[in-house]
Amino acid sequence: MLREWRSELNRLLILIAIAAVLGLIIGKITLVVMMALIGYLAQMMFQLYRLNQWLEHLPDTELRDPPEATGVWGWIFDGIYRLQRRERDAVNHLKSILDKAQESSAALEMAVVMINHRGNLEWWNKAAETLLGFRNGQDQQQGVTNLLREPRFFEYFEGRKYAEPLRIQSPIKKNLILEFQITLFGEGERLMLVRDVSQMHRLESMRKDFVGNVSHELRTPITVINGYLETLLDHRDGVAPRWIKPLEQMHQQSQRMENIVRDLLTLSRLETKALSKEQDRIDVNSLLREVKSEAEQVFENKSHSFELESEPNLYLKGSISELYSAISNLLFNAAKYTPESGKIKLTARLSEKGLDVEVIDNGAGIAEQHIPRLTERFYRVDESRSTDTGGTGLGLAIVKHVLARHGADLEIYSVLGKGSRFVCHFPKDRLLD
Ligand code: ADP
């Protein structure tokens, strides 16, 4: 750069020198030097004009060769040309990345929708048009909740709790079941992924129906067998002594089967039937009192001390029978898995997030590695301990389902050999005045 400027300066100096010599010869030095400078200025103006013309008529995407020039102007033209070429290469590179991203998302079977901070559609791929019915162009900048009007979607979208996906029917094809998963990013923007889970949904329904039907079909035969075994054992005087033990074992096992079938039917009902819209106003204190008094009767022989500690005037909205079953499952477990003369406490208190109902025992406790799996169906920490106590391995699965239907969740704390604490967190919107 310095070289060009130096040679330009040299040119100017030579021009002035020649003009001065010429001026001296003809005796008008000032005039000739002035004219030479005006000529130089005119040439500068002309180059500026060419630069302006070139820049003004530059196409958006392609490059046009710069005007021919030497010296400092040649250097300026080349410099600008180089900058333009670099910028064009960067733009082309970004464009090709964008094209590839768009092509690959267009090929996806999953709908991808970008939503701005106002909840309006920014961009979506082809699958969003087939699964959700979004129309190219027309629906740009439309509010997503105006286009997807299902109330559950509205609640999910506005609730901003996206840890779990949402399943609803497709707004345009009623036989499709769609799963929505939303991720927040940037400044309040949302990325929504929607996939067709109809096949999985059908298989799940078949599984649920199968379990429901089998349990239903087994209920009557088991009740009959159990009934006869009970009658036989009630009249054990008329039974040959060598049959008493087998009969007792048969009775014990048939009772276990009856319990399993009962719990499977409960689970199947919880999975297939939504919580009714008309829900009970539950007086938490009287519910806990009832559960406690039932546990005291059932576990009379274990001499536990049951304690109830609860704030007054707590009312919940929900299904009283389901919550009774959930809390009694927890309390019965506490009584079952605590050795005789244990201390079992039932508490209810308001928390920042809503209401906490706790069941605390000082019994066997549970080793840490089992805790995350306790609510799985048929998961037992210790098979022999559980069958001894008549457990089915379904109790905590029922508790989890019931709580989920009430917007609540279950937390389990336990120390092996010391005891356990099961906490049900009910959200504020479940509380009634
Ligand atoms: P079960 O019918 O076998 O009791 P649950 O689903 O109710 O099935 O419980 C699963 C397992 O969790 C039980 O088998 C038991 O080992 C363990 N468990 C549940 N509650 C307690 C508790 N309060 N103390 C110790 N172990 C417990």
CSV table of C-alpha atoms and ligand atoms in Angstrom, one decimal:
chain,number,residue,atom,x,y,z
A,1,MET,CA,0.0,0.0,0.0
A,2,LEU,CA,2.8,2.4,1.0
A,3,ARG,CA,4.5,1.7,-2.4
A,4,GLU,CA,1.4,2.7,-4.3
A,5,TRP,CA,1.0,5.9,-2.3
A,6,ARG,CA,4.7,6.7,-2.8
A,7,SER,CA,4.5,6.3,-6.6
A,8,GLU,CA,1.3,8.3,-6.7
A,9,LEU,CA,3.0,11.1,-4.8
A,10,ASN,CA,6.0,10.8,-7.1
A,11,ARG,CA,3.7,11.1,-10.1
A,12,LEU,CA,2.2,14.3,-8.6
A,13,LEU,CA,5.6,15.8,-7.9
A,14,ILE,CA,6.9,15.0,-11.4
A,15,LEU,CA,3.7,16.5,-12.9
A,16,ILE,CA,4.3,19.7,-10.8
A,17,ALA,CA,8.0,19.7,-11.8
A,18,ILE,CA,7.3,19.4,-15.5
A,19,ALA,CA,4.6,22.1,-15.3
A,20,ALA,CA,7.0,24.4,-13.4
A,21,VAL,CA,9.7,23.9,-16.1
A,22,LEU,CA,7.2,24.5,-18.9
A,23,GLY,CA,5.9,27.6,-17.0
A,24,LEU,CA,9.4,28.9,-16.7
A,25,ILE,CA,10.0,28.5,-20.4
A,26,ILE,CA,6.8,30.4,-21.3
A,27,GLY,CA,7.1,32.7,-18.4
A,28,LYS,CA,3.7,31.7,-16.7
A,29,ILE,CA,4.7,29.4,-14.0
A,30,THR,CA,1.7,29.8,-11.7
A,31,LEU,CA,-0.8,29.3,-14.6
A,32,VAL,CA,0.8,26.2,-15.9
A,33,VAL,CA,1.2,24.6,-12.5
A,34,MET,CA,-2.5,25.4,-11.7
A,35,MET,CA,-3.6,23.9,-15.0
A,36,ALA,CA,-1.5,20.7,-14.2
A,37,LEU,CA,-3.1,20.5,-10.8
A,38,ILE,CA,-6.6,21.0,-12.2
A,39,GLY,CA,-5.8,18.2,-14.7
A,40,TYR,CA,-4.7,15.9,-11.9
A,41,LEU,CA,-7.8,16.7,-9.9
A,42,ALA,CA,-10.0,16.0,-12.9
A,43,GLN,CA,-8.4,12.6,-13.3
A,44,MET,CA,-9.0,11.9,-9.6
A,45,MET,CA,-12.7,12.9,-10.0
A,46,PHE,CA,-13.0,10.7,-13.0
A,47,GLN,CA,-11.6,7.6,-11.1
A,48,LEU,CA,-14.0,8.4,-8.3
A,49,TYR,CA,-16.9,8.6,-10.8
A,50,ARG,CA,-15.8,5.1,-12.2
A,51,LEU,CA,-15.7,3.7,-8.7
A,52,ASN,CA,-19.2,5.1,-8.0
A,53,GLN,CA,-20.6,3.6,-11.2
A,54,TRP,CA,-19.0,0.3,-10.6
A,55,LEU,CA,-20.4,0.0,-7.0
A,56,GLU,CA,-23.8,1.3,-8.0
A,57,HIS,CA,-24.3,-1.3,-10.8
A,58,LEU,CA,-23.0,-4.2,-8.9
A,59,PRO,CA,-25.4,-7.2,-9.2
A,60,ASP,CA,-26.6,-8.7,-5.8
A,61,THR,CA,-25.2,-12.1,-6.1
A,62,GLU,CA,-22.5,-12.1,-8.8
A,63,LEU,CA,-19.3,-10.3,-9.0
A,64,ARG,CA,-18.3,-7.8,-11.8
A,65,ASP,CA,-14.7,-7.1,-12.7
A,66,PRO,CA,-13.6,-3.7,-11.3
A,67,PRO,CA,-12.6,-1.0,-13.8
A,68,GLU,CA,-9.1,-1.1,-15.1
A,69,ALA,CA,-6.8,1.3,-13.3
A,70,THR,CA,-3.2,1.7,-12.3
A,71,GLY,CA,-1.5,3.1,-9.3
A,72,VAL,CA,-3.4,3.8,-6.1
A,73,TRP,CA,-6.7,3.6,-7.9
A,74,GLY,CA,-5.9,0.1,-9.2
A,75,TRP,CA,-5.0,-0.8,-5.6
A,76,ILE,CA,-8.3,0.6,-4.3
A,77,PHE,CA,-10.4,-1.2,-6.9
A,78,ASP,CA,-8.6,-4.5,-6.3
A,79,GLY,CA,-9.0,-4.2,-2.6
A,80,ILE,CA,-12.7,-3.6,-2.8
A,81,TYR,CA,-13.1,-6.5,-5.3
A,82,ARG,CA,-11.2,-8.8,-2.9
A,83,LEU,CA,-13.5,-7.8,0.0
A,84,GLN,CA,-16.6,-8.4,-2.1
A,85,ARG,CA,-15.3,-11.8,-3.2
A,86,ARG,CA,-14.7,-12.8,0.5
A,87,GLU,CA,-18.2,-11.7,1.5
A,88,ARG,CA,-19.8,-13.5,-1.5
A,89,ASP,CA,-18.0,-16.7,-0.5
A,90,ALA,CA,-19.2,-16.4,3.1
A,91,VAL,CA,-22.7,-15.8,1.9
A,92,ASN,CA,-22.6,-18.7,-0.4
A,93,HIS,CA,-21.2,-21.0,2.3
A,94,LEU,CA,-24.0,-19.9,4.7
A,95,LYS,CA,-26.6,-20.4,2.0
A,96,SER,CA,-25.4,-23.9,1.2
A,97,ILE,CA,-25.6,-24.8,5.0
A,98,LEU,CA,-29.1,-23.3,5.1
A,99,ASP,CA,-30.2,-25.1,2.0
A,100,LYS,CA,-28.9,-28.4,3.4
A,101,ALA,CA,-30.6,-27.8,6.7
A,102,GLN,CA,-33.9,-27.0,4.9
A,103,GLU,CA,-33.5,-30.0,2.6
A,104,SER,CA,-32.9,-32.4,5.4
A,105,SER,CA,-35.7,-31.1,7.6
A,106,ALA,CA,-38.0,-31.2,4.6
A,107,ALA,CA,-37.1,-34.9,4.2
A,108,LEU,CA,-37.9,-35.6,7.9
A,109,GLU,CA,-41.1,-37.5,8.7
A,110,MET,CA,-41.3,-35.5,11.9
A,111,ALA,CA,-42.8,-32.0,11.8
A,112,VAL,CA,-40.4,-29.2,12.8
A,113,VAL,CA,-41.9,-25.9,13.6
A,114,MET,CA,-40.1,-22.7,14.8
A,115,ILE,CA,-42.2,-20.4,16.9
A,116,ASN,CA,-41.2,-16.8,17.8
A,117,HIS,CA,-41.4,-15.2,21.3
A,118,ARG,CA,-45.0,-14.1,20.6
A,119,GLY,CA,-46.1,-17.6,19.8
A,120,ASN,CA,-46.4,-17.0,16.1
A,121,LEU,CA,-45.2,-19.4,13.4
A,122,GLU,CA,-41.8,-18.4,11.9
A,123,TRP,CA,-40.9,-21.5,9.9
A,124,TRP,CA,-42.0,-25.1,9.4
A,125,ASN,CA,-41.1,-28.1,7.3
A,126,LYS,CA,-43.1,-30.1,4.8
A,127,ALA,CA,-44.2,-32.7,7.4
A,128,ALA,CA,-45.8,-29.9,9.4
A,129,GLU,CA,-48.1,-29.3,6.5
A,130,THR,CA,-49.2,-32.9,6.2
A,131,LEU,CA,-49.5,-33.6,10.0
A,132,LEU,CA,-50.8,-30.3,11.2
A,133,GLY,CA,-52.3,-28.7,8.1
A,134,PHE,CA,-50.1,-25.5,8.2
A,135,ARG,CA,-50.4,-23.7,4.8
A,136,ASN,CA,-47.3,-22.4,3.2
A,137,GLY,CA,-47.4,-18.6,3.0
A,138,GLN,CA,-50.9,-18.2,4.4
A,139,ASP,CA,-50.1,-19.3,8.0
A,140,GLN,CA,-46.8,-17.4,8.3
A,141,GLN,CA,-46.8,-15.3,11.5
A,142,GLN,CA,-50.1,-16.9,12.6
A,143,GLY,CA,-50.4,-17.7,16.4
A,144,VAL,CA,-49.8,-21.4,16.8
A,145,THR,CA,-52.7,-21.7,19.3
A,146,ASN,CA,-55.1,-20.2,16.7
A,147,LEU,CA,-54.2,-23.0,14.3
A,148,LEU,CA,-54.1,-25.8,16.9
A,149,ARG,CA,-57.2,-25.2,18.9
A,150,GLU,CA,-57.3,-28.4,21.0
A,151,PRO,CA,-57.6,-27.1,24.7
A,152,ARG,CA,-55.0,-29.6,25.9
A,153,PHE,CA,-52.5,-28.2,23.4
A,154,PHE,CA,-53.3,-24.6,24.6
A,155,GLU,CA,-52.7,-25.7,28.2
A,156,TYR,CA,-49.4,-27.4,27.3
A,157,PHE,CA,-48.1,-24.6,25.1
A,158,GLU,CA,-48.9,-21.8,27.5
A,159,GLY,CA,-48.0,-23.9,30.6
A,160,ARG,CA,-44.3,-23.9,29.4
A,161,LYS,CA,-43.6,-27.2,31.3
A,162,TYR,CA,-42.2,-29.3,28.5
A,163,ALA,CA,-40.4,-32.1,30.4
A,164,GLU,CA,-43.1,-34.6,29.3
A,165,PRO,CA,-44.4,-34.7,25.7
A,166,LEU,CA,-48.1,-34.2,24.9
A,167,ARG,CA,-50.2,-36.7,22.8
A,168,ILE,CA,-53.3,-35.5,21.0
A,169,GLN,CA,-55.2,-36.2,17.8
A,170,SER,CA,-54.0,-34.6,14.6
A,171,PRO,CA,-56.2,-31.5,13.8
A,172,ILE,CA,-56.6,-32.6,10.2
A,173,LYS,CA,-56.6,-36.4,10.3
A,174,LYS,CA,-58.5,-37.7,13.2
A,175,ASN,CA,-57.1,-41.2,13.0
A,176,LEU,CA,-53.6,-39.9,13.6
A,177,ILE,CA,-52.2,-39.5,17.2
A,178,LEU,CA,-49.4,-37.0,17.4
A,179,GLU,CA,-46.8,-36.4,20.0
A,180,PHE,CA,-45.7,-32.9,20.7
A,181,GLN,CA,-42.4,-32.0,22.2
A,182,ILE,CA,-41.4,-28.4,22.7
A,183,THR,CA,-38.0,-26.9,23.5
A,184,LEU,CA,-37.4,-23.3,24.5
A,185,PHE,CA,-34.4,-21.5,23.0
A,186,GLY,CA,-33.1,-18.0,22.3
A,187,GLU,CA,-35.2,-15.2,23.8
A,188,GLY,CA,-38.5,-17.0,24.3
A,189,GLU,CA,-38.5,-18.7,20.9
A,190,ARG,CA,-39.8,-22.3,20.8
A,191,LEU,CA,-38.9,-25.3,18.6
A,192,MET,CA,-41.8,-27.7,18.3
A,193,LEU,CA,-41.2,-31.3,17.1
A,194,VAL,CA,-44.3,-33.3,16.3
A,195,ARG,CA,-44.3,-37.0,15.3
A,196,ASP,CA,-46.9,-39.5,14.4
A,197,VAL,CA,-47.2,-42.1,17.2
A,198,SER,CA,-50.4,-43.7,16.0
A,199,GLN,CA,-48.8,-47.1,15.6
A,200,MET,CA,-47.2,-47.0,19.0
A,201,HIS,CA,-50.5,-45.7,20.5
A,202,ARG,CA,-52.4,-48.6,18.9
A,203,LEU,CA,-50.0,-51.1,20.3
A,204,GLU,CA,-50.2,-49.5,23.8
A,205,SER,CA,-54.0,-49.6,23.7
A,206,MET,CA,-53.9,-53.3,22.6
A,207,ARG,CA,-51.6,-54.0,25.6
A,208,LYS,CA,-53.8,-52.1,28.0
A,209,ASP,CA,-57.0,-53.8,26.6
A,210,PHE,CA,-55.3,-57.2,26.8
A,211,VAL,CA,-54.3,-56.8,30.4
A,212,GLY,CA,-57.7,-55.3,31.3
A,213,ASN,CA,-59.5,-58.2,29.5
A,214,VAL,CA,-57.4,-61.0,31.0
A,215,SER,CA,-57.8,-59.6,34.5
A,216,HIS,CA,-61.5,-59.2,34.0
A,217,GLU,CA,-61.8,-62.8,32.7
A,218,LEU,CA,-59.7,-64.2,35.6
A,219,ARG,CA,-61.6,-62.4,38.3
A,220,THR,CA,-64.6,-64.7,38.4
A,221,PRO,CA,-62.8,-68.1,38.3
A,222,ILE,CA,-60.4,-66.9,41.0
A,223,THR,CA,-63.2,-65.6,43.2
A,224,VAL,CA,-65.0,-69.0,42.9
A,225,ILE,CA,-61.9,-71.0,43.7
A,226,ASN,CA,-61.1,-68.7,46.6
A,227,GLY,CA,-64.6,-69.0,47.9
A,228,TYR,CA,-64.6,-72.8,47.8
A,229,LEU,CA,-61.2,-72.9,49.5
A,230,GLU,CA,-62.5,-70.6,52.2
A,231,THR,CA,-65.6,-72.7,52.7
A,232,LEU,CA,-63.5,-75.9,52.9
A,233,LEU,CA,-61.2,-74.3,55.5
A,234,ASP,CA,-64.1,-73.0,57.5
A,235,HIS,CA,-65.3,-76.7,57.7
A,236,ARG,CA,-61.9,-78.2,58.3
A,237,ASP,CA,-63.4,-80.8,60.7
A,238,GLY,CA,-64.8,-82.6,57.7
A,239,VAL,CA,-61.5,-82.5,55.8
A,240,ALA,CA,-58.9,-85.2,56.1
A,241,PRO,CA,-56.0,-83.8,58.2
A,242,ARG,CA,-53.4,-84.4,55.4
A,243,TRP,CA,-55.3,-82.0,53.1
A,244,ILE,CA,-55.4,-79.1,55.6
A,245,LYS,CA,-51.9,-77.8,54.8
A,246,PRO,CA,-52.2,-78.0,51.0
A,247,LEU,CA,-55.6,-76.3,51.2
A,248,GLU,CA,-54.1,-73.5,53.3
A,249,GLN,CA,-51.4,-73.0,50.8
A,250,MET,CA,-53.8,-73.1,47.9
A,251,HIS,CA,-56.0,-70.5,49.7
A,252,GLN,CA,-53.0,-68.2,50.4
A,253,GLN,CA,-51.9,-68.4,46.7
A,254,SER,CA,-55.5,-67.9,45.4
A,255,GLN,CA,-55.8,-64.9,47.6
A,256,ARG,CA,-52.5,-63.5,46.1
A,257,MET,CA,-53.9,-64.1,42.7
A,258,GLU,CA,-57.1,-62.3,43.6
A,259,ASN,CA,-55.0,-59.3,44.8
A,260,ILE,CA,-53.0,-59.2,41.7
A,261,VAL,CA,-56.1,-59.3,39.5
A,262,ARG,CA,-57.7,-56.6,41.6
A,263,ASP,CA,-54.6,-54.4,41.3
A,264,LEU,CA,-54.2,-55.0,37.6
A,265,LEU,CA,-57.9,-54.1,37.0
A,266,THR,CA,-57.3,-50.9,39.0
A,267,LEU,CA,-54.3,-50.0,37.0
A,268,SER,CA,-56.1,-50.8,33.7
A,269,ARG,CA,-59.0,-48.5,34.8
A,270,LEU,CA,-56.5,-45.7,35.7
A,271,GLU,CA,-54.8,-46.0,32.3
A,272,THR,CA,-57.9,-46.1,30.2
A,273,LYS,CA,-60.4,-43.8,31.8
A,274,ALA,CA,-59.6,-40.1,32.2
A,275,LEU,CA,-60.3,-38.5,35.6
A,276,SER,CA,-63.9,-37.3,35.6
A,277,LYS,CA,-64.6,-33.6,35.1
A,278,GLU,CA,-66.8,-33.5,38.2
A,279,GLN,CA,-64.4,-34.0,41.0
A,280,ASP,CA,-64.9,-34.4,44.7
A,281,ARG,CA,-64.1,-31.8,47.3
A,282,ILE,CA,-61.9,-33.8,49.5
A,283,ASP,CA,-61.5,-33.0,53.2
A,284,VAL,CA,-57.8,-34.1,53.5
A,285,ASN,CA,-58.0,-34.4,57.3
A,286,SER,CA,-61.0,-36.7,57.3
A,287,LEU,CA,-59.5,-38.8,54.5
A,288,LEU,CA,-56.3,-39.3,56.4
A,289,ARG,CA,-58.1,-40.1,59.6
A,290,GLU,CA,-60.1,-42.8,57.7
A,291,VAL,CA,-57.0,-44.3,56.1
A,292,LYS,CA,-55.2,-44.3,59.5
A,293,SER,CA,-58.0,-46.0,61.3
A,294,GLU,CA,-58.3,-48.7,58.6
A,295,ALA,CA,-54.5,-49.3,58.8
A,296,GLU,CA,-54.8,-49.5,62.6
A,297,GLN,CA,-57.4,-52.2,62.3
A,298,VAL,CA,-55.7,-54.2,59.6
A,299,PHE,CA,-52.3,-54.2,61.3
A,300,GLU,CA,-53.6,-54.5,64.8
A,301,ASN,CA,-51.4,-57.5,65.5
A,302,LYS,CA,-48.2,-55.6,64.7
A,303,SER,CA,-48.7,-53.1,67.5
A,304,HIS,CA,-47.5,-50.1,65.5
A,305,SER,CA,-48.1,-46.6,66.8
A,306,PHE,CA,-49.8,-44.6,64.1
A,307,GLU,CA,-49.6,-40.8,64.3
A,308,LEU,CA,-51.5,-38.2,62.2
A,309,GLU,CA,-50.2,-34.6,62.0
A,310,SER,CA,-52.1,-32.3,59.8
A,311,GLU,CA,-52.9,-28.6,59.3
A,312,PRO,CA,-56.6,-27.9,59.6
A,313,ASN,CA,-58.9,-27.0,56.7
A,314,LEU,CA,-57.1,-28.6,53.8
A,315,TYR,CA,-59.3,-29.3,50.8
A,316,LEU,CA,-58.3,-30.9,47.6
A,317,LYS,CA,-60.0,-31.3,44.2
A,318,GLY,CA,-59.9,-34.9,42.9
A,319,SER,CA,-61.3,-38.4,43.1
A,320,ILE,CA,-61.7,-39.4,46.7
A,321,SER,CA,-61.7,-43.1,46.0
A,322,GLU,CA,-58.4,-42.9,44.0
A,323,LEU,CA,-56.7,-40.8,46.6
A,324,TYR,CA,-57.9,-43.0,49.4
A,325,SER,CA,-56.4,-46.0,47.5
A,326,ALA,CA,-53.1,-44.2,46.9
A,327,ILE,CA,-52.6,-43.0,50.5
A,328,SER,CA,-53.7,-46.3,51.9
A,329,ASN,CA,-51.3,-48.1,49.7
A,330,LEU,CA,-48.5,-46.0,51.1
A,331,LEU,CA,-49.6,-46.3,54.7
A,332,PHE,CA,-50.2,-50.1,54.3
A,333,ASN,CA,-46.7,-50.5,52.8
A,334,ALA,CA,-45.2,-48.5,55.7
A,335,ALA,CA,-47.0,-50.9,58.1
A,336,LYS,CA,-46.1,-54.0,56.1
A,337,TYR,CA,-42.4,-53.2,55.8
A,338,THR,CA,-41.9,-52.1,59.4
A,339,PRO,CA,-41.2,-54.7,62.1
A,340,GLU,CA,-43.5,-54.9,65.0
A,341,SER,CA,-44.0,-51.9,67.3
A,342,GLY,CA,-42.8,-49.5,64.6
A,343,LYS,CA,-43.6,-45.8,64.4
A,344,ILE,CA,-45.6,-44.7,61.4
A,345,LYS,CA,-46.5,-41.1,60.8
A,346,LEU,CA,-48.9,-39.5,58.4
A,347,THR,CA,-48.6,-35.8,57.8
A,348,ALA,CA,-50.2,-33.1,55.6
A,349,ARG,CA,-49.0,-29.6,55.3
A,350,LEU,CA,-49.1,-26.7,52.9
A,351,SER,CA,-45.8,-26.0,51.1
A,352,GLU,CA,-44.7,-23.2,48.7
A,353,LYS,CA,-45.8,-25.3,45.7
A,354,GLY,CA,-49.1,-26.7,47.1
A,355,LEU,CA,-49.8,-29.5,49.6
A,356,ASP,CA,-47.4,-32.2,50.8
A,357,VAL,CA,-48.8,-35.5,52.2
A,358,GLU,CA,-46.1,-37.6,53.7
A,359,VAL,CA,-46.0,-41.2,55.0
A,360,ILE,CA,-43.0,-41.8,57.3
A,361,ASP,CA,-41.9,-45.1,58.9
A,362,ASN,CA,-38.9,-46.3,60.9
A,363,GLY,CA,-39.0,-49.8,59.2
A,364,ALA,CA,-36.8,-51.8,56.9
A,365,GLY,CA,-35.9,-49.0,54.5
A,366,ILE,CA,-34.9,-49.4,50.9
A,367,ALA,CA,-31.4,-49.5,49.4
A,368,GLU,CA,-30.7,-46.5,47.2
A,369,GLN,CA,-30.3,-48.4,43.9
A,370,HIS,CA,-33.9,-49.7,44.1
A,371,ILE,CA,-35.6,-46.3,44.7
A,372,PRO,CA,-35.8,-45.1,41.1
A,373,ARG,CA,-37.5,-48.4,40.0
A,374,LEU,CA,-40.0,-48.8,42.9
A,375,THR,CA,-43.0,-47.5,40.9
A,376,GLU,CA,-42.5,-49.9,38.0
A,377,ARG,CA,-45.0,-52.7,37.8
A,378,PHE,CA,-44.1,-55.9,39.6
A,379,TYR,CA,-40.8,-54.4,40.9
A,380,ARG,CA,-40.0,-55.7,44.3
A,381,VAL,CA,-37.0,-55.1,46.4
A,382,ASP,CA,-37.0,-58.4,48.0
A,383,GLU,CA,-39.3,-61.0,46.4
A,384,SER,CA,-39.6,-63.2,49.5
A,385,ARG,CA,-40.3,-60.3,51.8
A,386,SER,CA,-43.0,-59.0,49.5
A,387,THR,CA,-44.7,-62.3,49.0
A,388,ASP,CA,-44.6,-63.0,52.7
A,389,THR,CA,-46.6,-59.8,53.2
A,390,GLY,CA,-49.1,-60.5,50.5
A,391,GLY,CA,-47.6,-57.8,48.2
A,392,THR,CA,-48.4,-57.8,44.5
A,393,GLY,CA,-45.7,-55.4,43.4
A,394,LEU,CA,-48.3,-53.1,41.9
A,395,GLY,CA,-49.1,-50.9,44.8
A,396,LEU,CA,-46.6,-48.1,44.1
A,397,ALA,CA,-47.4,-48.2,40.3
A,398,ILE,CA,-51.1,-47.5,41.3
A,399,VAL,CA,-49.9,-44.6,43.6
A,400,LYS,CA,-47.9,-43.1,40.8
A,401,HIS,CA,-50.7,-43.2,38.3
A,402,VAL,CA,-53.3,-41.8,40.8
A,403,LEU,CA,-50.9,-38.9,41.7
A,404,ALA,CA,-50.1,-38.2,38.0
A,405,ARG,CA,-53.9,-37.9,37.3
A,406,HIS,CA,-54.1,-35.3,40.1
A,407,GLY,CA,-51.0,-33.4,38.8
A,408,ALA,CA,-49.0,-34.6,41.8
A,409,ASP,CA,-45.8,-36.4,42.0
A,410,LEU,CA,-44.2,-38.9,44.4
A,411,GLU,CA,-40.8,-38.5,46.0
A,412,ILE,CA,-39.2,-41.3,47.9
A,413,TYR,CA,-36.4,-41.0,50.6
A,414,SER,CA,-35.2,-44.0,52.4
A,415,VAL,CA,-32.2,-45.3,54.4
A,416,LEU,CA,-31.8,-49.1,54.6
A,417,GLY,CA,-32.5,-50.3,58.1
A,418,LYS,CA,-33.7,-46.9,59.3
A,419,GLY,CA,-36.9,-46.2,57.5
A,420,SER,CA,-38.6,-44.5,54.6
A,421,ARG,CA,-40.4,-41.3,53.7
A,422,PHE,CA,-42.9,-41.2,50.8
A,423,VAL,CA,-44.0,-37.6,49.9
A,424,CYS,CA,-46.9,-36.8,47.6
A,425,HIS,CA,-46.6,-33.2,46.2
A,426,PHE,CA,-49.9,-31.8,45.1
A,427,PRO,CA,-49.8,-28.6,43.0
A,428,LYS,CA,-51.5,-25.4,44.2
A,429,ASP,CA,-54.2,-25.5,41.5
A,430,ARG,CA,-55.5,-28.7,43.2
A,431,LEU,CA,-56.2,-26.9,46.5
A,432,LEU,CA,-59.7,-25.7,47.3
A,433,ASP,CA,-60.7,-23.0,49.9
B,1,ADP,P1,-45.8,-54.6,47.1
B,1,ADP,O1,-47.2,-55.0,46.7
B,1,ADP,O2,-44.8,-55.7,46.8
B,1,ADP,O3,-45.7,-54.0,48.4
B,1,ADP,P2,-45.4,-52.0,46.0
B,1,ADP,O4,-45.4,-51.5,44.6
B,1,ADP,O5,-46.4,-51.4,46.9
B,1,ADP,O6,-45.5,-53.5,45.9
B,1,ADP,O7,-43.9,-51.7,46.6
B,1,ADP,C1,-42.8,-52.1,45.8
B,1,ADP,C2,-41.7,-52.5,46.7
B,1,ADP,O8,-41.2,-51.4,47.4
B,1,ADP,C3,-42.1,-53.5,47.8
B,1,ADP,O9,-42.0,-54.8,47.4
B,1,ADP,C4,-41.1,-53.2,48.9
B,1,ADP,O10,-40.0,-54.0,48.8
B,1,ADP,C5,-40.7,-51.8,48.7
B,1,ADP,N1,-41.4,-50.8,49.7
B,1,ADP,C6,-42.5,-50.1,49.4
B,1,ADP,N2,-42.9,-49.4,50.5
B,1,ADP,C7,-41.9,-49.6,51.4
B,1,ADP,C8,-41.6,-49.1,52.8
B,1,ADP,N3,-42.4,-48.2,53.4
B,1,ADP,N4,-40.5,-49.6,53.4
B,1,ADP,C9,-39.7,-50.5,52.8
B,1,ADP,N5,-39.9,-51.0,51.6
B,1,ADP,C10,-41.0,-50.5,50.9
